[in-house]
PDB file of C-alpha atoms in Angstrom:
ATOM      1  CA  MET A 250     -17.158  23.369   0.862  1.00 76.00           C
ATOM      2  CA  SER A 251     -15.362  22.218   4.437  1.00 85.00           C
ATOM      3  CA  LYS A 252     -12.672  20.433   3.060  1.00 90.00           C
ATOM      4  CA  THR A 253     -11.632  16.096   3.852  1.00 93.00           C
ATOM      5  CA  ARG A 254     -10.607  15.655   7.051  1.00 93.00           C
ATOM      6  CA  LEU A 255      -8.995  11.903   9.514  1.00 95.00           C
ATOM      7  CA  LEU A 256     -11.339  11.708  12.126  1.00 95.00           C
ATOM      8  CA  HIS A 257      -9.886   8.667  13.161  1.00 97.00           C
ATOM      9  CA  GLU A 258      -7.132   9.688  15.927  1.00 97.00           C
ATOM     10  CA  ARG A 259      -3.686   7.128  14.807  1.00 98.00           C
ATOM     11  CA  LEU A 260      -4.607   7.568  11.433  1.00 98.00           C
ATOM     12  CA  SER A 261      -4.652  11.147  10.915  1.00 97.00           C
ATOM     13  CA  ALA A 262      -1.433  10.234  12.854  1.00 98.00           C
ATOM     14  CA  ILE A 263       0.202   8.025  11.004  1.00 98.00           C
ATOM     15  CA  VAL A 264      -0.446   9.029   7.636  1.00 97.00           C
ATOM     16  CA  SER A 265       0.769  13.007   8.755  1.00 96.00           C
ATOM     17  CA  THR A 266       4.262  11.619   9.590  1.00 96.00           C
ATOM     18  CA  LEU A 267       5.062   8.984   6.506  1.00 97.00           C
ATOM     19  CA  ARG A 268       7.856   9.644   5.204  1.00 95.00           C
ATOM     20  CA  HIS A 269       9.188   9.375   1.186  1.00 94.00           C
ATOM     21  CA  GLY A 270       8.835   5.859  -0.148  1.00 95.00           C
ATOM     22  CA  GLU A 271       7.590   4.787   3.230  1.00 97.00           C
ATOM     23  CA  MET A 272       4.139   2.314   2.341  1.00 98.00           C
ATOM     24  CA  VAL A 273       0.653   1.469   3.817  1.00 98.00           C
ATOM     25  CA  TYR A 274      -1.363  -1.664   3.300  1.00 98.00           C
ATOM     26  CA  ILE A 275      -5.683  -1.081   3.226  1.00 98.00           C
ATOM     27  CA  ALA A 276      -6.365  -4.201   3.693  1.00 97.00           C
ATOM     28  CA  ASP A 277      -9.970  -6.360   3.094  1.00 94.00           C
ATOM     29  CA  ALA A 278     -11.344  -8.206   6.472  1.00 94.00           C
ATOM     30  CA  GLY A 279     -10.410 -10.822   5.320  1.00 89.00           C
ATOM     31  CA  SER A 280      -6.044  -9.350   5.311  1.00 88.00           C
ATOM     32  CA  GLY A 281      -5.487 -12.410   8.317  1.00 87.00           C
ATOM     33  CA  THR A 282      -2.887 -10.221  10.608  1.00 89.00           C
ATOM     34  CA  SER A 283      -1.587 -12.612  13.465  1.00 87.00           C
ATOM     35  CA  SER A 284       0.448 -15.148  13.870  1.00 88.00           C
ATOM     36  CA  ALA A 285      -1.723 -17.615  13.581  1.00 91.00           C
ATOM     37  CA  SER A 286      -2.364 -15.772   9.912  1.00 91.00           C
ATOM     38  CA  LEU A 287      -2.399 -18.581   6.497  1.00 89.00           C
ATOM     39  CA  VAL A 288       0.201 -15.742   5.267  1.00 90.00           C
ATOM     40  CA  PRO A 289       1.374 -14.203   9.395  1.00 92.00           C
ATOM     41  CA  LEU A 290       2.219 -10.539   9.370  1.00 94.00           C
ATOM     42  CA  ALA A 291       5.483  -9.364   9.988  1.00 94.00           C
ATOM     43  CA  ASP A 292       5.260  -8.554  14.279  1.00 94.00           C
ATOM     44  CA  ASP A 293       6.724  -4.582  13.338  1.00 96.00           C
ATOM     45  CA  VAL A 294       3.818  -4.170  11.199  1.00 97.00           C
ATOM     46  CA  GLU A 295       1.427  -1.542  12.898  1.00 97.00           C
ATOM     47  CA  ILE A 296      -2.181  -3.114  12.521  1.00 97.00           C
ATOM     48  CA  ILE A 297      -5.113  -0.119  12.299  1.00 98.00           C
ATOM     49  CA  ASP A 298      -8.730  -1.592  12.485  1.00 97.00           C
ATOM     50  CA  ILE A 299     -11.510   0.366  11.418  1.00 97.00           C
ATOM     51  CA  ALA A 300     -13.366  -2.105  11.194  1.00 97.00           C
ATOM     52  CA  VAL A 301     -17.126  -1.241  12.320  1.00 96.00           C
ATOM     53  CA  PHE A 302     -18.786  -4.349  10.615  1.00 96.00           C
ATOM     54  CA  THR A 303     -18.837  -5.809   7.350  1.00 95.00           C
ATOM     55  CA  GLY A 304     -18.652  -3.730   4.314  1.00 96.00           C
ATOM     56  CA  CYS A 305     -17.771  -0.717   6.696  1.00 97.00           C
ATOM     57  CA  PRO A 306     -15.932   1.252   5.413  1.00 98.00           C
ATOM     58  CA  THR A 307     -14.602  -0.162   2.669  1.00 98.00           C
ATOM     59  CA  VAL A 308     -11.654   0.359   0.625  1.00 98.00           C
ATOM     60  CA  ALA A 309     -13.411   2.132  -1.930  1.00 98.00           C
ATOM     61  CA  GLN A 310     -14.089   4.664   1.264  1.00 98.00           C
ATOM     62  CA  LEU A 311     -11.269   4.847   2.624  1.00 98.00           C
ATOM     63  CA  LEU A 312      -9.179   5.105  -0.143  1.00 98.00           C
ATOM     64  CA  PRO A 313      -9.477   8.450  -1.895  1.00 97.00           C
ATOM     65  CA  VAL A 314     -10.035   9.891   0.793  1.00 98.00           C
ATOM     66  CA  LEU A 315      -6.226   8.874   2.037  1.00 98.00           C
ATOM     67  CA  TRP A 316      -5.184   9.744  -1.566  1.00 97.00           C
ATOM     68  CA  GLU A 317      -6.575  12.943  -1.173  1.00 96.00           C
ATOM     69  CA  VAL A 318      -4.946  14.053   2.940  1.00 96.00           C
ATOM     70  CA  GLY A 319      -2.122  12.341   2.261  1.00 96.00           C
ATOM     71  CA  ASP A 320       0.894  12.418  -0.129  1.00 95.00           C
ATOM     72  CA  PHE A 321       1.271   9.782  -2.148  1.00 97.00           C
ATOM     73  CA  GLU A 322       2.948   9.101  -6.168  1.00 95.00           C
ATOM     74  CA  ALA A 323       2.078   5.428  -6.208  1.00 96.00           C
ATOM     75  CA  ALA A 324      -0.020   2.387  -5.205  1.00 98.00           C
ATOM     76  CA  PHE A 325       0.288  -0.990  -5.699  1.00 98.00           C
ATOM     77  CA  VAL A 326      -1.913  -3.562  -6.217  1.00 98.00           C
ATOM     78  CA  THR A 327      -2.640  -7.675  -7.879  1.00 98.00           C
ATOM     79  CA  GLU A 328      -1.993  -8.474 -10.594  1.00 97.00           C
ATOM     80  CA  ASN A 329      -6.149 -10.196 -10.381  1.00 97.00           C
ATOM     81  CA  MET A 330      -6.886  -7.116  -9.452  1.00 98.00           C
ATOM     82  CA  ARG A 331      -7.585  -6.191 -13.046  1.00 97.00           C
ATOM     83  CA  GLN A 332     -10.507  -9.524 -13.749  1.00 98.00           C
ATOM     84  CA  ALA A 333     -11.637 -10.294 -10.006  1.00 97.00           C
ATOM     85  CA  ASN A 334     -12.803  -6.798  -9.013  1.00 97.00           C
ATOM     86  CA  PRO A 335     -11.865  -4.089 -12.123  1.00 98.00           C
ATOM     87  CA  GLU A 336     -14.260  -1.504 -10.897  1.00 97.00           C
ATOM     88  CA  ALA A 337     -11.382  -1.084  -7.182  1.00 98.00           C
ATOM     89  CA  ARG A 338      -8.800  -1.250  -9.987  1.00 98.00           C
ATOM     90  CA  GLU A 339      -9.889   0.928 -11.802  1.00 98.00           C
ATOM     91  CA  LEU A 340     -10.269   3.495  -8.767  1.00 98.00           C
ATOM     92  CA  VAL A 341      -6.876   3.756  -7.820  1.00 98.00           C
ATOM     93  CA  GLN A 342      -5.966   4.242 -11.582  1.00 98.00           C
ATOM     94  CA  ARG A 343      -8.193   7.393 -11.865  1.00 98.00           C
ATOM     95  CA  LEU A 344      -6.643   8.071  -7.951  1.00 97.00           C
ATOM     96  CA  THR A 345      -2.721   7.636  -9.239  1.00 96.00           C
ATOM     97  CA  GLY A 346      -2.913   8.158 -12.911  1.00 96.00           C
ATOM     98  CA  PRO A 347      -2.164   4.791 -15.178  1.00 96.00           C
ATOM     99  CA  GLU A 348       1.962   5.195 -14.787  1.00 95.00           C
ATOM    100  CA  HIS A 349       1.308   5.253 -11.078  1.00 96.00           C
ATOM    101  CA  ILE A 350      -0.611   1.911 -10.426  1.00 97.00           C
ATOM    102  CA  HIS A 351       2.221  -1.065 -10.357  1.00 97.00           C
ATOM    103  CA  GLU A 352       0.142  -4.626 -10.498  1.00 97.00           C
ATOM    104  CA  LEU A 353       2.676  -7.267  -8.365  1.00 97.00           C
ATOM    105  CA  ARG A 354       1.773 -11.209  -7.989  1.00 96.00           C
ATOM    106  CA  TYR A 355      -0.743 -11.756  -5.922  1.00 95.00           C
ATOM    107  CA  LEU A 356       1.743 -14.667  -3.695  1.00 94.00           C
ATOM    108  CA  PRO A 357       4.192 -14.711  -2.675  1.00 94.00           C
ATOM    109  CA  GLU A 358       5.238 -10.776  -3.597  1.00 95.00           C
ATOM    110  CA  PHE A 359       1.791  -8.948  -2.947  1.00 96.00           C
ATOM    111  CA  TYR A 360       2.190 -10.228   0.885  1.00 93.00           C
ATOM    112  CA  ASP A 361       5.943 -10.301   0.861  1.00 93.00           C
ATOM    113  CA  LEU A 362       5.527  -6.464   0.040  1.00 96.00           C
ATOM    114  CA  ARG A 363       3.057  -5.532   2.646  1.00 95.00           C
ATOM    115  CA  ASN A 364       5.925  -6.859   5.781  1.00 95.00           C
ATOM    116  CA  ARG A 365       7.739  -3.681   4.127  1.00 96.00           C
ATOM    117  CA  CYS A 366       4.694  -0.754   5.507  1.00 97.00           C
ATOM    118  CA  LYS A 367       4.039   1.811   8.329  1.00 98.00           C
ATOM    119  CA  VAL A 368       0.679   0.249   8.957  1.00 98.00           C
ATOM    120  CA  PHE A 369      -1.804  -2.256   7.975  1.00 98.00           C
ATOM    121  CA  ILE A 370      -5.000  -0.704   8.011  1.00 98.00           C
ATOM    122  CA  GLN A 371      -8.220  -3.061   8.253  1.00 97.00           C
ATOM    123  CA  THR A 372     -11.697  -2.382   6.707  1.00 98.00           C
ATOM    124  CA  GLY A 373     -14.612  -4.176   6.781  1.00 97.00           C
ATOM    125  CA  ASP A 374     -13.996  -4.294   3.065  1.00 97.00           C
ATOM    126  CA  TYR A 375     -15.789  -7.725   1.776  1.00 95.00           C
ATOM    127  CA  GLY A 376     -14.485  -7.227  -1.792  1.00 93.00           C
ATOM    128  CA  VAL A 377     -12.047  -9.830  -3.927  1.00 93.00           C
ATOM    129  CA  HIS A 378      -8.133  -8.350  -4.300  1.00 95.00           C
ATOM    130  CA  SER A 379      -9.690  -5.040  -2.596  1.00 96.00           C
ATOM    131  CA  ASN A 380      -6.408  -4.889  -1.236  1.00 98.00           C
ATOM    132  CA  VAL A 381      -3.320  -1.442  -2.236  1.00 98.00           C
ATOM    133  CA  ILE A 382      -1.081  -0.653  -1.127  1.00 98.00           C
ATOM    134  CA  LEU A 383       0.154   3.252  -1.076  1.00 98.00           C
ATOM    135  CA  VAL A 384       3.424   4.578  -1.686  1.00 98.00           C
ATOM    136  CA  ALA A 385       4.457   8.024   0.330  1.00 97.00           C
ATOM    137  CA  GLY A 386       5.856  10.669  -2.076  1.00 93.00           C
ATOM    138  CA  TYR A 387       6.317  14.301  -3.015  1.00 80.00           C
ATOM    139  CA  PRO A 388       7.245  16.309  -5.634  1.00 73.00           C
ATOM    140  CA  SER A 389       9.990  14.599  -6.186  1.00 79.00           C
ATOM    141  CA  PRO A 390      10.951  11.684  -9.276  1.00 84.00           C
ATOM    142  CA  PRO A 391       9.613   8.289  -8.733  1.00 85.00           C
ATOM    143  CA  ILE A 392      10.729   6.126  -5.873  1.00 89.00           C
ATOM    144  CA  PRO A 393      12.007   3.025  -8.391  1.00 91.00           C
ATOM    145  CA  VAL A 394       9.186   0.060  -8.054  1.00 93.00           C
ATOM    146  CA  ASN A 395      11.990  -2.234  -7.676  1.00 91.00           C
ATOM    147  CA  TRP A 396      13.622  -0.534  -4.651  1.00 90.00           C
ATOM    148  CA  LEU A 397      10.328  -0.973  -3.742  1.00 91.00           C
ATOM    149  CA  THR A 398       8.649  -4.468  -4.316  1.00 93.00           C
ATOM    150  CA  ASN A 399      13.062  -5.704  -3.290  1.00 92.00           C
ATOM    151  CA  PRO A 400      14.157  -5.180   0.305  1.00 92.00           C
ATOM    152  CA  HIS A 401      17.753  -6.166  -0.818  1.00 93.00           C
ATOM    153  CA  TRP A 402      18.030  -2.937  -3.583  1.00 91.00           C
ATOM    154  CA  PHE A 403      20.157  -1.363  -1.664  1.00 91.00           C
ATOM    155  CA  GLU A 404      23.285  -4.002  -1.163  1.00 93.00           C
ATOM    156  CA  GLN A 405      23.030  -4.951  -4.423  1.00 91.00           C
ATOM    157  CA  LEU A 406      23.122  -1.907  -5.661  1.00 90.00           C
ATOM    158  CA  ARG A 407      26.689  -0.844  -3.352  1.00 92.00           C
ATOM    159  CA  ASN A 408      27.986  -3.577  -5.101  1.00 93.00           C
ATOM    160  CA  GLU A 409      27.254  -3.550  -7.923  1.00 91.00           C
ATOM    161  CA  GLN A 410      28.804   0.119  -7.409  1.00 92.00           C
ATOM    162  CA  ASN A 411      32.203  -1.401  -6.070  1.00 92.00           C
ATOM    163  CA  LYS A 412      32.394  -4.020  -9.359  1.00 89.00           C
ATOM    164  CA  ASP A 413      32.724  -1.599 -11.562  1.00 76.00           C
TER     165      ASP A 413
END
């Protein structure tokens, strides 16, 4: 059996250069990327559009491939995924393990976190609440969730230590 390889040149380059704590947003087709979107994506987040047609590829097709070829330690999903798309949530949990899947409120937390991602991968998926954020890692202690979700964690840590 042959080894899975990413054939998309830019996607392969991004995955191979991810460092501990960097994040990848895997988006369904409904996720807006323009400045005119309901919730605009930050200008400094790279967009890779791999959508070919409606439903191709799906997040469920891409996610296991990225997990296999990349070094990921955790994933974020929305709280809504549990009810709105239980099959997708089960897939994420099977890949990550139950201790490494984290739920965030859809708005604003999940959308805020996408602006901290290194890349935004647009798929052709029309699933409801199928978006997933993967967190790059390697064999080391997991990064605390509050560090990943709070862009000011380092400043707050410094302030707490200066109080002592």
